[in-house]
């Protein structure tokens, strides 16, 4: 196989930037003021969500950037600039930029329990946020408190556990960015595996005087997927043999292998898949009763909504998918276990889900992004007009066009999903008809998304 | 070490100096110049109404009200100071400046039907003269209904009701002159007097009612009717209904007269009820408007309406039983 990657570290200026210890600090220093402002406006600004910087920037601007730009094109890049784990990491390192005593960390350094060595906890955190999403996403105070809680947990975990345990195992956002980042055309990988095999100091994992060991608890030599690499560029600095590259590569490269697929991740991709149409209904749909129920926490309607959401994400959608998997196993007549079938076919759901979320996010962002002009001039809703845009009116952008932009996105996801489904049957050496139930599932899902958006 | 210090300083600035500068800016905006800025929050009545609901200012002091709403659209008006803001949208801040030139209590209210309890959304601007902080309370003549000892809580139905809606236009063709002071009398009183007049024996009951309708319309005048209609739409229609039948959305859960008498109608008064409306004098209606409904849910309007506005509304109320072209 010819190598289709472009190693960015071969470009001197990029290499210099990546090797600089200032890189990550400056990225975070760039997002930190927005973070601070979002928290302050959430706590002290107007309770009217659409006039509050915290709500508009976090849930519209950031979300839009994340799902439409960062995840599809740069994978976990957000995690490289995310301010939430930064204070904890600085405390652990007792430094912001430089390397402290060969990368020694200031923490109790507890090991994360083995039973939680997966993304189930992240999925649960995501579901909890999803249950209260309508309130969190529209009420500035609640939104700020939620983010603060996560920031607090991040600091606490930094002091108790080793490295970025929070990001790896708790952050509700991290779980799905990781999964979908496999689609992105960017990766950190070792250049020459043979070199790693003979190199015993394992600086990239343990740390050197140039940098810390991988904060994400990865041994870079084993990296074959983007899922857990936070693109922090630490290993590019730490590796004493300069054997690690940041590369541009074809989209979706990680999806070409089913090696090392896991049940927690497969299940998570199903949960995410179910989430996209649900969010479309709750945030963009015309059904006022559902919106109200989602908002009225603890009311009978909300319980119904919560039950529905949990049933759909945890039982119904995974159940239907499992039925499709069972059918394809039946058609394939191979010896592979159902679990293996389930886990491997679930890879197809990654481009499908990313497409669905990108499509939902696109219309959500286009409808709401014009609030950004107002809150930039008046972040607290205190009547400021810093840049003269405080009174710009709300207008949904490209109103008539949204569906025409969403459909191609959904279709790209669908085509990639179908291709992966067929490739998976190939790998399992079954007849290619075995992919059909999975294809049907993907097509049906896409039709539901299209139906909801038209 | 110097690098570390620099990085630390930047982070410190972001966490401390940046927020401080935001609050500093707000404080500067509030205190700059010799205008006193007063923040006023318009909450729906269920969540607190106006905060604060009493604003103290000095005579001659330049004041800027900075009004914001956290929930729904509200309006703001201080009728007796002649200042108002028609629309305060949630999350927006509206500012209005004024200088009160005389001491006194100036009630203000929300002018938008922001919620069922909208009418409770009232407050007072207290204008104090520092040179004379405790002026003697102004004395008012008691309202007409008290002077005339009209019992505004008594029922006032009339037995005389026309068979169809009396029409001012038809009345204009008859040439019957009515000299009474219409404020003091109910339409039914006027009709009865006409009916008793031997000179008018040749007219039918309906014709005499038409003449009565015309008399009320003439006394009111078109300007007053138009102004009354506007006020009615703004302040009354939410409970009493667009068509006056007492079926407005905000009136649905009000006790109405039943709060005073179990046999009475529940909910807001029905202005199309001819027996009640034709049996009521303007003075009686004014009494109800002035005082409000003692537990019926009817707010008082004395503090917000001028005398003239009150008469305007009453004149308009007549159009629910009289046909004014
Ligand atoms: S995993 Fe979560 S907290 Fe960690 S960097 Fe990514 S988004 Fe931020
Ligand atoms: S593999 Fe390298 S870039 Fe990725 S998280 Fe670990 S240290 Fe950072």
PDB file of N, CA, C and O in Angstrom, chain A residues 309-366:
ATOM      1  N   UNK A 309     -36.361   9.075  25.576  1.00  0.00           N
ATOM      2  CA  UNK A 309     -34.990   9.301  25.123  1.00  0.00           C
ATOM      3  C   UNK A 309     -34.102   8.118  25.492  1.00  0.00           C
ATOM      4  O   UNK A 309     -33.342   7.614  24.666  1.00  0.00           O
ATOM      5  N   UNK A 310     -34.227   7.666  26.732  1.00  0.00           N
ATOM      6  CA  UNK A 310     -33.398   6.553  27.163  1.00  0.00           C
ATOM      7  C   UNK A 310     -33.747   5.294  26.389  1.00  0.00           C
ATOM      8  O   UNK A 310     -32.862   4.552  25.942  1.00  0.00           O
ATOM      9  N   UNK A 311     -35.041   5.059  26.221  1.00  0.00           N
ATOM     10  CA  UNK A 311     -35.452   3.847  25.518  1.00  0.00           C
ATOM     11  C   UNK A 311     -34.913   3.869  24.091  1.00  0.00           C
ATOM     12  O   UNK A 311     -34.341   2.897  23.602  1.00  0.00           O
ATOM     13  N   UNK A 312     -35.059   5.018  23.451  1.00  0.00           N
ATOM     14  CA  UNK A 312     -34.645   5.108  22.060  1.00  0.00           C
ATOM     15  C   UNK A 312     -33.135   4.931  21.913  1.00  0.00           C
ATOM     16  O   UNK A 312     -32.664   4.192  21.041  1.00  0.00           O
ATOM     17  N   UNK A 313     -32.377   5.628  22.777  1.00  0.00           N
ATOM     18  CA  UNK A 313     -30.924   5.578  22.609  1.00  0.00           C
ATOM     19  C   UNK A 313     -30.327   4.278  23.136  1.00  0.00           C
ATOM     20  O   UNK A 313     -29.330   3.813  22.627  1.00  0.00           O
ATOM     21  N   UNK A 314     -30.937   3.724  24.161  1.00  0.00           N
ATOM     22  CA  UNK A 314     -30.308   2.557  24.781  1.00  0.00           C
ATOM     23  C   UNK A 314     -30.904   1.234  24.311  1.00  0.00           C
ATOM     24  O   UNK A 314     -30.225   0.215  24.316  1.00  0.00           O
ATOM     25  N   UNK A 315     -32.173   1.271  23.936  1.00  0.00           N
ATOM     26  CA  UNK A 315     -32.817   0.001  23.622  1.00  0.00           C
ATOM     27  C   UNK A 315     -33.284  -0.075  22.166  1.00  0.00           C
ATOM     28  O   UNK A 315     -32.871  -0.965  21.416  1.00  0.00           O
ATOM     29  N   UNK A 316     -34.107   0.887  21.780  1.00  0.00           N
ATOM     30  CA  UNK A 316     -34.776   0.737  20.487  1.00  0.00           C
ATOM     31  C   UNK A 316     -33.785   0.740  19.324  1.00  0.00           C
ATOM     32  O   UNK A 316     -33.693  -0.235  18.571  1.00  0.00           O
ATOM     33  N   UNK A 317     -33.008   1.827  19.214  1.00  0.00           N
ATOM     34  CA  UNK A 317     -32.096   1.910  18.070  1.00  0.00           C
ATOM     35  C   UNK A 317     -31.033   0.804  18.126  1.00  0.00           C
ATOM     36  O   UNK A 317     -30.830   0.087  17.137  1.00  0.00           O
ATOM     37  N   UNK A 318     -30.378   0.607  19.284  1.00  0.00           N
ATOM     38  CA  UNK A 318     -29.434  -0.517  19.326  1.00  0.00           C
ATOM     39  C   UNK A 318     -30.123  -1.845  19.046  1.00  0.00           C
ATOM     40  O   UNK A 318     -29.551  -2.724  18.386  1.00  0.00           O
ATOM     41  N   UNK A 319     -31.369  -1.987  19.521  1.00  0.00           N
ATOM     42  CA  UNK A 319     -32.099  -3.236  19.302  1.00  0.00           C
ATOM     43  C   UNK A 319     -32.340  -3.488  17.827  1.00  0.00           C
ATOM     44  O   UNK A 319     -32.105  -4.591  17.313  1.00  0.00           O
ATOM     45  N   UNK A 320     -32.807  -2.448  17.129  1.00  0.00           N
ATOM     46  CA  UNK A 320     -33.053  -2.611  15.692  1.00  0.00           C
ATOM     47  C   UNK A 320     -31.751  -2.979  14.985  1.00  0.00           C
ATOM     48  O   UNK A 320     -31.692  -3.878  14.139  1.00  0.00           O
ATOM     49  N   UNK A 321     -30.687  -2.269  15.396  1.00  0.00           N
ATOM     50  CA  UNK A 321     -29.408  -2.541  14.752  1.00  0.00           C
ATOM     51  C   UNK A 321     -28.972  -3.975  15.036  1.00  0.00           C
ATOM     52  O   UNK A 321     -28.496  -4.690  14.154  1.00  0.00           O
ATOM     53  N   UNK A 322     -29.198  -4.375  16.271  1.00  0.00           N
ATOM     54  CA  UNK A 322     -28.791  -5.738  16.617  1.00  0.00           C
ATOM     55  C   UNK A 322     -29.571  -6.764  15.785  1.00  0.00           C
ATOM     56  O   UNK A 322     -29.016  -7.753  15.311  1.00  0.00           O
ATOM     57  N   UNK A 323     -30.851  -6.465  15.582  1.00  0.00           N
ATOM     58  CA  UNK A 323     -31.659  -7.371  14.747  1.00  0.00           C
ATOM     59  C   UNK A 323     -31.069  -7.443  13.342  1.00  0.00           C
ATOM     60  O   UNK A 323     -30.964  -8.532  12.745  1.00  0.00           O
ATOM     61  N   UNK A 324     -30.662  -6.293  12.796  1.00  0.00           N
ATOM     62  CA  UNK A 324     -30.061  -6.278  11.462  1.00  0.00           C
ATOM     63  C   UNK A 324     -28.771  -7.087  11.459  1.00  0.00           C
ATOM     64  O   UNK A 324     -28.488  -7.839  10.517  1.00  0.00           O
ATOM     65  N   UNK A 325     -27.993  -6.911  12.535  1.00  0.00           N
ATOM     66  CA  UNK A 325     -26.734  -7.648  12.634  1.00  0.00           C
ATOM     67  C   UNK A 325     -27.015  -9.150  12.675  1.00  0.00           C
ATOM     68  O   UNK A 325     -26.359  -9.944  11.990  1.00  0.00           O
ATOM     69  N   UNK A 326     -28.031  -9.535  13.454  1.00  0.00           N
ATOM     70  CA  UNK A 326     -28.367 -10.956  13.561  1.00  0.00           C
ATOM     71  C   UNK A 326     -28.743 -11.503  12.195  1.00  0.00           C
ATOM     72  O   UNK A 326     -28.342 -12.609  11.809  1.00  0.00           O
ATOM     73  N   UNK A 327     -29.500 -10.689  11.461  1.00  0.00           N
ATOM     74  CA  UNK A 327     -29.903 -11.111  10.127  1.00  0.00           C
ATOM     75  C   UNK A 327     -28.682 -11.293   9.236  1.00  0.00           C
ATOM     76  O   UNK A 327     -28.566 -12.282   8.497  1.00  0.00           O
ATOM     77  N   UNK A 328     -27.757 -10.342   9.303  1.00  0.00           N
ATOM     78  CA  UNK A 328     -26.600 -10.503   8.417  1.00  0.00           C
ATOM     79  C   UNK A 328     -25.726 -11.664   8.853  1.00  0.00           C
ATOM     80  O   UNK A 328     -25.137 -12.338   8.013  1.00  0.00           O
ATOM     81  N   UNK A 329     -25.708 -11.926  10.127  1.00  0.00           N
ATOM     82  CA  UNK A 329     -24.951 -13.096  10.579  1.00  0.00           C
ATOM     83  C   UNK A 329     -25.598 -14.365  10.017  1.00  0.00           C
ATOM     84  O   UNK A 329     -24.918 -15.285   9.554  1.00  0.00           O
ATOM     85  N   UNK A 330     -26.923 -14.354  10.031  1.00  0.00           N
ATOM     86  CA  UNK A 330     -27.657 -15.488   9.488  1.00  0.00           C
ATOM     87  C   UNK A 330     -27.340 -15.678   7.996  1.00  0.00           C
ATOM     88  O   UNK A 330     -27.065 -16.773   7.531  1.00  0.00           O
ATOM     89  N   UNK A 331     -27.336 -14.544   7.282  1.00  0.00           N
ATOM     90  CA  UNK A 331     -27.048 -14.636   5.846  1.00  0.00           C
ATOM     91  C   UNK A 331     -25.597 -15.074   5.605  1.00  0.00           C
ATOM     92  O   UNK A 331     -25.302 -15.864   4.721  1.00  0.00           O
ATOM     93  N   UNK A 332     -24.711 -14.549   6.451  1.00  0.00           N
ATOM     94  CA  UNK A 332     -23.289 -14.808   6.216  1.00  0.00           C
ATOM     95  C   UNK A 332     -22.887 -16.238   6.550  1.00  0.00           C
ATOM     96  O   UNK A 332     -21.959 -16.790   5.958  1.00  0.00           O
ATOM     97  N   UNK A 333     -23.598 -16.849   7.489  1.00  0.00           N
ATOM     98  CA  UNK A 333     -23.266 -18.212   7.926  1.00  0.00           C
ATOM     99  C   UNK A 333     -21.785 -18.373   8.266  1.00  0.00           C
ATOM    100  O   UNK A 333     -21.137 -19.311   7.806  1.00  0.00           O
ATOM    101  N   UNK A 334     -21.240 -17.435   9.003  1.00  0.00           N
ATOM    102  CA  UNK A 334     -19.848 -17.625   9.419  1.00  0.00           C
ATOM    103  C   UNK A 334     -19.828 -17.953  10.900  1.00  0.00           C
ATOM    104  O   UNK A 334     -20.858 -17.891  11.578  1.00  0.00           O
ATOM    105  N   UNK A 335     -18.617 -18.270  11.358  1.00  0.00           N
ATOM    106  CA  UNK A 335     -18.507 -18.691  12.750  1.00  0.00           C
ATOM    107  C   UNK A 335     -18.331 -17.508  13.703  1.00  0.00           C
ATOM    108  O   UNK A 335     -18.372 -17.681  14.909  1.00  0.00           O
ATOM    109  N   UNK A 336     -18.130 -16.331  13.137  1.00  0.00           N
ATOM    110  CA  UNK A 336     -17.857 -15.179  13.990  1.00  0.00           C
ATOM    111  C   UNK A 336     -18.980 -14.981  15.013  1.00  0.00           C
ATOM    112  O   UNK A 336     -20.139 -15.284  14.746  1.00  0.00           O
ATOM    113  N   UNK A 337     -18.625 -14.464  16.179  1.00  0.00           N
ATOM    114  CA  UNK A 337     -19.636 -14.287  17.225  1.00  0.00           C
ATOM    115  C   UNK A 337     -20.531 -13.095  16.914  1.00  0.00           C
ATOM    116  O   UNK A 337     -20.152 -12.186  16.167  1.00  0.00           O
ATOM    117  N   UNK A 338     -21.706 -13.103  17.507  1.00  0.00           N
ATOM    118  CA  UNK A 338     -22.628 -11.978  17.308  1.00  0.00           C
ATOM    119  C   UNK A 338     -21.986 -10.693  17.794  1.00  0.00           C
ATOM    120  O   UNK A 338     -22.126  -9.633  17.195  1.00  0.00           O
ATOM    121  N   UNK A 339     -21.281 -10.816  18.884  1.00  0.00           N
ATOM    122  CA  UNK A 339     -20.643  -9.637  19.446  1.00  0.00           C
ATOM    123  C   UNK A 339     -19.662  -9.033  18.442  1.00  0.00           C
ATOM    124  O   UNK A 339     -19.633  -7.819  18.220  1.00  0.00           O
ATOM    125  N   UNK A 340     -18.897  -9.919  17.789  1.00  0.00           N
ATOM    126  CA  UNK A 340     -17.932  -9.427  16.814  1.00  0.00           C
ATOM    127  C   UNK A 340     -18.651  -8.758  15.637  1.00  0.00           C
ATOM    128  O   UNK A 340     -18.264  -7.678  15.183  1.00  0.00           O
ATOM    129  N   UNK A 341     -19.724  -9.395  15.195  1.00  0.00           N
ATOM    130  CA  UNK A 341     -20.519  -8.803  14.122  1.00  0.00           C
ATOM    131  C   UNK A 341     -21.009  -7.418  14.512  1.00  0.00           C
ATOM    132  O   UNK A 341     -20.896  -6.446  13.775  1.00  0.00           O
ATOM    133  N   UNK A 342     -21.580  -7.367  15.700  1.00  0.00           N
ATOM    134  CA  UNK A 342     -22.165  -6.125  16.202  1.00  0.00           C
ATOM    135  C   UNK A 342     -21.112  -5.020  16.243  1.00  0.00           C
ATOM    136  O   UNK A 342     -21.295  -3.927  15.711  1.00  0.00           O
ATOM    137  N   UNK A 343     -19.996  -5.368  16.851  1.00  0.00           N
ATOM    138  CA  UNK A 343     -18.954  -4.381  17.070  1.00  0.00           C
ATOM    139  C   UNK A 343     -18.342  -3.929  15.744  1.00  0.00           C
ATOM    140  O   UNK A 343     -18.076  -2.750  15.528  1.00  0.00           O
ATOM    141  N   UNK A 344     -18.167  -4.866  14.836  1.00  0.00           N
ATOM    142  CA  UNK A 344     -17.506  -4.493  13.585  1.00  0.00           C
ATOM    143  C   UNK A 344     -18.435  -3.725  12.653  1.00  0.00           C
ATOM    144  O   UNK A 344     -18.033  -2.738  12.038  1.00  0.00           O
ATOM    145  N   UNK A 345     -19.682  -4.165  12.572  1.00  0.00           N
ATOM    146  CA  UNK A 345     -20.608  -3.413  11.716  1.00  0.00           C
ATOM    147  C   UNK A 345     -20.867  -2.016  12.260  1.00  0.00           C
ATOM    148  O   UNK A 345     -21.194  -1.096  11.515  1.00  0.00           O
ATOM    149  N   UNK A 346     -20.734  -1.867  13.558  1.00  0.00           N
ATOM    150  CA  UNK A 346     -20.996  -0.546  14.149  1.00  0.00           C
ATOM    151  C   UNK A 346     -20.028   0.512  13.612  1.00  0.00           C
ATOM    152  O   UNK A 346     -20.310   1.706  13.664  1.00  0.00           O
ATOM    153  N   UNK A 347     -18.907   0.080  13.065  1.00  0.00           N
ATOM    154  CA  UNK A 347     -17.972   1.041  12.457  1.00  0.00           C
ATOM    155  C   UNK A 347     -18.661   1.839  11.348  1.00  0.00           C
ATOM    156  O   UNK A 347     -18.400   3.021  11.147  1.00  0.00           O
ATOM    157  N   UNK A 348     -19.569   1.150  10.650  1.00  0.00           N
ATOM    158  CA  UNK A 348     -20.283   1.836   9.567  1.00  0.00           C
ATOM    159  C   UNK A 348     -21.101   3.006  10.091  1.00  0.00           C
ATOM    160  O   UNK A 348     -21.408   3.952   9.362  1.00  0.00           O
ATOM    161  N   UNK A 349     -21.451   2.933  11.381  1.00  0.00           N
ATOM    162  CA  UNK A 349     -22.323   3.972  11.929  1.00  0.00           C
ATOM    163  C   UNK A 349     -21.561   5.263  12.208  1.00  0.00           C
ATOM    164  O   UNK A 349     -22.163   6.290  12.473  1.00  0.00           O
ATOM    165  N   UNK A 350     -20.235   5.205  12.160  1.00  0.00           N
ATOM    166  CA  UNK A 350     -19.477   6.421  12.476  1.00  0.00           C
ATOM    167  C   UNK A 350     -19.665   7.501  11.412  1.00  0.00           C
ATOM    168  O   UNK A 350     -20.078   8.607  11.736  1.00  0.00           O
ATOM    169  N   UNK A 351     -19.398   7.204  10.138  1.00  0.00           N
ATOM    170  CA  UNK A 351     -19.652   8.260   9.145  1.00  0.00           C
ATOM    171  C   UNK A 351     -21.135   8.606   9.070  1.00  0.00           C
ATOM    172  O   UNK A 351     -21.492   9.783   8.900  1.00  0.00           O
ATOM    173  N   UNK A 352     -21.990   7.595   9.272  1.00  0.00           N
ATOM    174  CA  UNK A 352     -23.430   7.850   9.220  1.00  0.00           C
ATOM    175  C   UNK A 352     -23.827   8.830  10.330  1.00  0.00           C
ATOM    176  O   UNK A 352     -24.533   9.817  10.095  1.00  0.00           O
ATOM    177  N   UNK A 353     -23.335   8.556  11.532  1.00  0.00           N
ATOM    178  CA  UNK A 353     -23.666   9.405  12.670  1.00  0.00           C
ATOM    179  C   UNK A 353     -23.061  10.792  12.545  1.00  0.00           C
ATOM    180  O   UNK A 353     -23.712  11.799  12.826  1.00  0.00           O
ATOM    181  N   UNK A 354     -21.822  10.846  12.104  1.00  0.00           N
ATOM    182  CA  UNK A 354     -21.185  12.155  11.956  1.00  0.00           C
ATOM    183  C   UNK A 354     -21.953  12.988  10.931  1.00  0.00           C
ATOM    184  O   UNK A 354     -22.195  14.177  11.134  1.00  0.00           O
ATOM    185  N   UNK A 355     -22.357  12.328   9.838  1.00  0.00           N
ATOM    186  CA  UNK A 355     -23.144  13.032   8.825  1.00  0.00           C
ATOM    187  C   UNK A 355     -24.436  13.567   9.435  1.00  0.00           C
ATOM    188  O   UNK A 355     -24.819  14.711   9.209  1.00  0.00           O
ATOM    189  N   UNK A 356     -25.089  12.729  10.241  1.00  0.00           N
ATOM    190  CA  UNK A 356     -26.365  13.139  10.831  1.00  0.00           C
ATOM    191  C   UNK A 356     -26.166  14.314  11.787  1.00  0.00           C
ATOM    192  O   UNK A 356     -26.927  15.283  11.783  1.00  0.00           O
ATOM    193  N   UNK A 357     -25.125  14.217  12.609  1.00  0.00           N
ATOM    194  CA  UNK A 357     -24.880  15.315  13.549  1.00  0.00           C
ATOM    195  C   UNK A 357     -24.453  16.581  12.827  1.00  0.00           C
ATOM    196  O   UNK A 357     -24.849  17.687  13.211  1.00  0.00           O
ATOM    197  N   UNK A 358     -23.648  16.425  11.787  1.00  0.00           N
ATOM    198  CA  UNK A 358     -23.226  17.608  11.037  1.00  0.00           C
ATOM    199  C   UNK A 358     -24.450  18.247  10.395  1.00  0.00           C
ATOM    200  O   UNK A 358     -24.608  19.469  10.391  1.00  0.00           O
ATOM    201  N   UNK A 359     -25.337  17.398   9.890  1.00  0.00           N
ATOM    202  CA  UNK A 359     -26.522  17.925   9.226  1.00  0.00           C
ATOM    203  C   UNK A 359     -27.425  18.644  10.226  1.00  0.00           C
ATOM    204  O   UNK A 359     -27.906  19.750   9.978  1.00  0.00           O
ATOM    205  N   UNK A 360     -27.644  18.011  11.380  1.00  0.00           N
ATOM    206  CA  UNK A 360     -28.441  18.675  12.425  1.00  0.00           C
ATOM    207  C   UNK A 360     -27.772  19.989  12.831  1.00  0.00           C
ATOM    208  O   UNK A 360     -28.410  21.032  12.907  1.00  0.00           O
ATOM    209  N   UNK A 361     -26.469  19.921  13.062  1.00  0.00           N
ATOM    210  CA  UNK A 361     -25.771  21.109  13.545  1.00  0.00           C
ATOM    211  C   UNK A 361     -25.820  22.235  12.522  1.00  0.00           C
ATOM    212  O   UNK A 361     -25.927  23.397  12.875  1.00  0.00           O
ATOM    213  N   UNK A 362     -25.745  21.853  11.260  1.00  0.00           N
ATOM    214  CA  UNK A 362     -25.765  22.884  10.223  1.00  0.00           C
ATOM    215  C   UNK A 362     -27.056  23.688  10.292  1.00  0.00           C
ATOM    216  O   UNK A 362     -27.022  24.926  10.323  1.00  0.00           O
ATOM    217  N   UNK A 363     -28.193  23.001  10.365  1.00  0.00           N
ATOM    218  CA  UNK A 363     -29.417  23.788  10.364  1.00  0.00           C
ATOM    219  C   UNK A 363     -29.567  24.509  11.704  1.00  0.00           C
ATOM    220  O   UNK A 363     -29.984  25.665  11.750  1.00  0.00           O
ATOM    221  N   UNK A 364     -29.167  23.854  12.792  1.00  0.00           N
ATOM    222  CA  UNK A 364     -29.246  24.501  14.102  1.00  0.00           C
ATOM    223  C   UNK A 364     -28.398  25.782  14.116  1.00  0.00           C
ATOM    224  O   UNK A 364     -28.837  26.836  14.578  1.00  0.00           O
ATOM    225  N   UNK A 365     -27.206  25.674  13.559  1.00  0.00           N
ATOM    226  CA  UNK A 365     -26.306  26.826  13.568  1.00  0.00           C
ATOM    227  C   UNK A 365     -26.812  27.921  12.631  1.00  0.00           C
ATOM    228  O   UNK A 365     -26.852  29.099  12.994  1.00  0.00           O
ATOM    229  N   UNK A 366     -27.247  27.532  11.446  1.00  0.00           N
ATOM    230  CA  UNK A 366     -27.707  28.563  10.510  1.00  0.00           C
ATOM    231  C   UNK A 366     -28.921  29.312  11.062  1.00  0.00           C
ATOM    232  O   UNK A 366     -29.073  30.503  10.873  1.00  0.00           O
TER     233      UNK A 366
END
